[in-house]
Short mmCIF file of C-alpha atoms in Angstrom, two decimals:
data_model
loop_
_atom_site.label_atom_id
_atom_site.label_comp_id
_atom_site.label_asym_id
_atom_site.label_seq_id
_atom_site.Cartn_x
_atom_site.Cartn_y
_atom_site.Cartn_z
CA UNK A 454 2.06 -0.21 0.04
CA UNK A 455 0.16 2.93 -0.62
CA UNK A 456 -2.75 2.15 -2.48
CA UNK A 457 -5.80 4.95 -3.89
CA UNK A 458 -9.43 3.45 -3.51
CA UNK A 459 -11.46 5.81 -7.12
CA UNK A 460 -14.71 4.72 -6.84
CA UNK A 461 -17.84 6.92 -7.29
CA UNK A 462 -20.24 4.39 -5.00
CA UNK A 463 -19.05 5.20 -1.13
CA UNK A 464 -20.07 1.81 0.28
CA UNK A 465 -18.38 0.06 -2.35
CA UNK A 466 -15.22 2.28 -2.11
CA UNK A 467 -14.85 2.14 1.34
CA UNK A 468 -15.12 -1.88 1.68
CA UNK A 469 -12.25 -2.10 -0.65
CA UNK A 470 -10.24 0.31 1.48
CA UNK A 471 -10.97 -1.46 4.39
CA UNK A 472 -10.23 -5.06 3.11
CA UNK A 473 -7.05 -3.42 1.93
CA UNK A 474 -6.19 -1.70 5.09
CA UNK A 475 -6.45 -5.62 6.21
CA UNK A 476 -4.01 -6.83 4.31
CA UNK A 477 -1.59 -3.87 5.48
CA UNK A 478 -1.73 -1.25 3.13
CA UNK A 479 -2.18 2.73 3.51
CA UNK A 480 -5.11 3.07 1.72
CA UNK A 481 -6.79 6.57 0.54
CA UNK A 482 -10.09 7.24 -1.26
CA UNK A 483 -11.25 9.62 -3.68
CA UNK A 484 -15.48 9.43 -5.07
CA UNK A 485 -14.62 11.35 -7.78
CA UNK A 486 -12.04 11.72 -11.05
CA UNK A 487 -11.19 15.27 -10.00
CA UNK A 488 -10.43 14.53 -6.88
CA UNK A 489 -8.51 11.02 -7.57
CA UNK A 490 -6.37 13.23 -9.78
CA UNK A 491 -5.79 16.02 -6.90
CA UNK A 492 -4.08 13.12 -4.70
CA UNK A 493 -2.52 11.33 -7.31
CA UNK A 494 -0.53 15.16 -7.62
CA UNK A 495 0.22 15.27 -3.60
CA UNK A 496 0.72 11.68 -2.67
CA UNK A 497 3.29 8.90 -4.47
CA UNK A 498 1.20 5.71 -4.81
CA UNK A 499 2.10 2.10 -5.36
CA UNK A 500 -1.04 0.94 -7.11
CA UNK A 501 -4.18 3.14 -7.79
CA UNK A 502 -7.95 0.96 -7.96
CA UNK A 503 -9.77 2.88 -10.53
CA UNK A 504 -13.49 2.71 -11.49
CA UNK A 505 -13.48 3.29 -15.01
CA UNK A 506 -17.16 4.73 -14.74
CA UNK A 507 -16.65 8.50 -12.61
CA UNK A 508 -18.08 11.76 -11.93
CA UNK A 509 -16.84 14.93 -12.73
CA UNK A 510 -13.51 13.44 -14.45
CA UNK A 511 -13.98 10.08 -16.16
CA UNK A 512 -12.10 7.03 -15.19
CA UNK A 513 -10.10 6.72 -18.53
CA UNK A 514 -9.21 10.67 -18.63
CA UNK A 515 -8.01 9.82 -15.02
CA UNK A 516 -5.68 6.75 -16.23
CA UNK A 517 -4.64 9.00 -19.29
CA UNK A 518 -3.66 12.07 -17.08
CA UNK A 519 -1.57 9.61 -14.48
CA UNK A 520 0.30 7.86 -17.10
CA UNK A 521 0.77 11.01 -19.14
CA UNK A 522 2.24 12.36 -16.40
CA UNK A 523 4.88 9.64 -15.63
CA UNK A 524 3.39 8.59 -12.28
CA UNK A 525 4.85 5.11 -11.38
CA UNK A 526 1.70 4.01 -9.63
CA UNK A 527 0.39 0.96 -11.24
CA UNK A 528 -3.78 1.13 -12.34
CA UNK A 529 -6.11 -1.43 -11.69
CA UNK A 530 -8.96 -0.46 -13.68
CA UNK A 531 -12.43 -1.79 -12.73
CA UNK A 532 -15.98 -1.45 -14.79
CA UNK A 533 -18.70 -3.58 -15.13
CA UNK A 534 -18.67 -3.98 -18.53
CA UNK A 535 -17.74 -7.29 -19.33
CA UNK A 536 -16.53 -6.90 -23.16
CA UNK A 537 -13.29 -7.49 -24.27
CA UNK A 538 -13.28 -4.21 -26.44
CA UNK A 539 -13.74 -2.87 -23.40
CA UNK A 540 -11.36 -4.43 -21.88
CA UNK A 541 -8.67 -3.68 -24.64
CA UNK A 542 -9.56 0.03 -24.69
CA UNK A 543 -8.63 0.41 -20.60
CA UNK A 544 -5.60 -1.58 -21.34
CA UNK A 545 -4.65 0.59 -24.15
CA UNK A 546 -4.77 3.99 -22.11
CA UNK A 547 -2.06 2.78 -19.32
CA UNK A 548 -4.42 0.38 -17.16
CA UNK A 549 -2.16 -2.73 -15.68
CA UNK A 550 -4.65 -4.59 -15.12
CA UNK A 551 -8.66 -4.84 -15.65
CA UNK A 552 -11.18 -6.27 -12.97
CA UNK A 553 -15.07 -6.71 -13.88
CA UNK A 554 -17.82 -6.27 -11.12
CA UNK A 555 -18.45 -7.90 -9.62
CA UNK A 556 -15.48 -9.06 -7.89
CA UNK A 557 -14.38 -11.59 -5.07
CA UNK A 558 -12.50 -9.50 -2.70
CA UNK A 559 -9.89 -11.86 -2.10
CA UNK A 560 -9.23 -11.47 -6.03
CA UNK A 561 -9.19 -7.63 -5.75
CA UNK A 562 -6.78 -7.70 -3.15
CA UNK A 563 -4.34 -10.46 -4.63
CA UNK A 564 -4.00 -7.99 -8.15
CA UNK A 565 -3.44 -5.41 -6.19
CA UNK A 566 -0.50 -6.90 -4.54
CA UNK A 567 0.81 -8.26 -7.10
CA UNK A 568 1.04 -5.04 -9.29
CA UNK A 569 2.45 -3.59 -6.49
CA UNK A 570 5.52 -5.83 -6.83
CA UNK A 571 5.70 -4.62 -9.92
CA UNK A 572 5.69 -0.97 -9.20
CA UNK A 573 8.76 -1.40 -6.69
CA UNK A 574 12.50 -3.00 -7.38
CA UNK A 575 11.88 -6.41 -6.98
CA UNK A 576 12.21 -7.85 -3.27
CA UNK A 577 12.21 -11.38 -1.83
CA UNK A 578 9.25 -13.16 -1.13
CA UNK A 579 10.37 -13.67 2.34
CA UNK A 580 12.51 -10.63 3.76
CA UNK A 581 15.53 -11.73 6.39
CA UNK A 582 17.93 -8.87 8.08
CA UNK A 583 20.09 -8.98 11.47
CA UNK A 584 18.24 -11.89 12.58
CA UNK A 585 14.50 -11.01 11.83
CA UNK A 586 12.55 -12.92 9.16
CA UNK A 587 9.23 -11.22 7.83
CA UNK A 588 6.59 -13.06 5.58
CA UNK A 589 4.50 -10.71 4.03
CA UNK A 590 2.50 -13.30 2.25
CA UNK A 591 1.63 -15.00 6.16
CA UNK A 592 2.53 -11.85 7.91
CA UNK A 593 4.58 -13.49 10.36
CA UNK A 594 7.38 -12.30 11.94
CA UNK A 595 10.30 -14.43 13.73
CA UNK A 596 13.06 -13.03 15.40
CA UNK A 597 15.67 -15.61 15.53
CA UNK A 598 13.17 -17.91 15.44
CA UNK A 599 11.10 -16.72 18.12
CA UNK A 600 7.52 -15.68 16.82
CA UNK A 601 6.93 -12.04 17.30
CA UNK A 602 3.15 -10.99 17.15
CA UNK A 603 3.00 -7.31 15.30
CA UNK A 604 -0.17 -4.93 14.77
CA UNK A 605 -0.58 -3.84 11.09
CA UNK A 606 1.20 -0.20 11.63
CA UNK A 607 4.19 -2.30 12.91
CA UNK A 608 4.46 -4.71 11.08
CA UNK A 609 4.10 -2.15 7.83
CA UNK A 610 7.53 -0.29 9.75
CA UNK A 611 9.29 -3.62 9.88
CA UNK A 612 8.72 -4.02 6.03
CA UNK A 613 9.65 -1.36 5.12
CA UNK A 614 12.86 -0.79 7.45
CA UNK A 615 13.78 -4.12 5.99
CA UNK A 616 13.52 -3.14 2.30
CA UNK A 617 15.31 -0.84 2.79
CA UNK A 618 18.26 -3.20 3.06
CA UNK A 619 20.52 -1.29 5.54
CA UNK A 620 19.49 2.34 4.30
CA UNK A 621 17.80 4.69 6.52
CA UNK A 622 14.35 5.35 6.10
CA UNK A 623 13.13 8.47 6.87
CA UNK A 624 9.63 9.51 9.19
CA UNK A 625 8.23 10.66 5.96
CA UNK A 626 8.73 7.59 3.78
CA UNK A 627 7.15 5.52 6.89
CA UNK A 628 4.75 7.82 7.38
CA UNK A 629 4.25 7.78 3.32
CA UNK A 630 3.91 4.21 3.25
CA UNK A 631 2.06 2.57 6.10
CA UNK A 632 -0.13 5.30 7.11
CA UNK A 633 -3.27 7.11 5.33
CA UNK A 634 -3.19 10.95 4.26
CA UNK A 635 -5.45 11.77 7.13
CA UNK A 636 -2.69 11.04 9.78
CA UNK A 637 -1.31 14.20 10.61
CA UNK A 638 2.25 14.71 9.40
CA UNK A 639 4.09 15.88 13.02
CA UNK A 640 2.37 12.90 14.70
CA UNK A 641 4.70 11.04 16.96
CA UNK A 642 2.82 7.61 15.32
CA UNK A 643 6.16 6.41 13.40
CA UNK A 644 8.34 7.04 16.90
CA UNK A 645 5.61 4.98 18.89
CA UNK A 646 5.12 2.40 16.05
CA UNK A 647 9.13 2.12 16.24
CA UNK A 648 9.27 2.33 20.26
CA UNK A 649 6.82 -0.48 20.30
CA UNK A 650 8.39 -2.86 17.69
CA UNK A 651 11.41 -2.16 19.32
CA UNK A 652 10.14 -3.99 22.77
CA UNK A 653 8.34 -6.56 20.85
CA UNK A 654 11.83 -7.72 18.91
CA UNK A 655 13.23 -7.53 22.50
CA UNK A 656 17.25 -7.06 22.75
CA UNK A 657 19.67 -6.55 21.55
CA UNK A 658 17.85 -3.96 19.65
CA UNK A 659 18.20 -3.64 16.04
CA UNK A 660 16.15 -0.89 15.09
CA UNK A 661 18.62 2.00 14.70
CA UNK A 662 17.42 5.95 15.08
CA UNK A 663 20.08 8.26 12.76
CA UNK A 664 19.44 11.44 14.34
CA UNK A 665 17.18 14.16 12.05
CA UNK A 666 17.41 11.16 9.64
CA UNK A 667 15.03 8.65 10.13
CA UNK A 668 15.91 4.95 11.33
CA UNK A 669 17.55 1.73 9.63
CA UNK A 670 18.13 -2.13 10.39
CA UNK A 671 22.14 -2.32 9.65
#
């Protein structure tokens, strides 16, 4: 998934991206309202982590502005007030869901995934296509029945070719989904990421390439 990290405290924001990145998501962060807002407008996100408690732009102008503007990225709001009219007033401008600090990361990281279920068509737990079976929740990977070991950016691909359910998938929408905005957009990362999980699945190959397309699992 591609996930936005809004928090104002660097060392904070920065170990959520991180334990995020762990769990295989593209993560971005933003310090700041204004600029949370800035690559909400660039980048399509699956679930944004919002501090409700921001610089320059406040947290709930932030949730207001996104779900005024019909983004389909989910908000997970988090504050360290405690109340439950504080709660309730998050809730009320958009937020999904409402975290207090602090938080377990673990806990962070399972709301995150699970609103980002909900911010997709719904897929099976466990995906299977041509032979290949991918657990997201155990990130394994078995192609018939052989276990196939995977780095994150490949097995992020594999996901997402498999979602896809037999469409193609262009470089963009890989490149959209299992990489950060700081990877450069004519960076041959997807076609290595793709080269590479095409020897680890071994033959015969079913990673397809549709020429000035993008690439598919039929």
């Amino acid at each position: 998934m591609r996930v936005l990290v809004v928090e104002d405290e660097p060392l904070l924001a920065d170990a959520i991206a991180e334990w995020l990145r762990d769990e295989v998501h593209a993560v971005d962060v933003a310090y700041d309202g204004a600029a949370a807002l800035e690559r909400a407008g660039v980048n399509d996100y699956d679930v944004v982590v919002l501090d409700r408690d921001l610089p320059a732009v406040h947290g709930d102008e932030v949730c207001r502005e996104l779900v005024g503007a019909g983004s389909a990225a989910r908000v997970l709001m988090l504050t360290a007030a405690a109340e439950v009219t504080d709660r309730v007033t998050g809730l009320s401008l958009g937020a999904d869901d409402y975290l207090t600090k602090p938080f377990a990361f673990p806990e962070l990281a399972a709301r995150v995934q699970a609103l980002g279920r909900r911010s997709r068509p719904a897929a099976p737990p466990v995906l299977r296509r041509a032979g290949i079976t991918l657990d997201p929740a155990r990130r394994e990977v078995f192609r018939d029945s052989r276990y196939v070991p995977l780095s994150r950016k490949e097995f992020a691909v594999l996901a997402e070719l498999l979602r896809a359910d037999g469409a193609v998938v262009s470089s963009e929408q890989l490149l959209e989904k299992a990489w950060d905005e700081h990877t450069d957009p004519f960076t041959g990362a997807v076609r290595l990421a793709v080269l590479k999980l095409r020897r680890k699945l071994g033959a015969p190959q079913v990673v397809e390439t549709v020429t000035g397309v993008g690439y598919r699992i039929p």
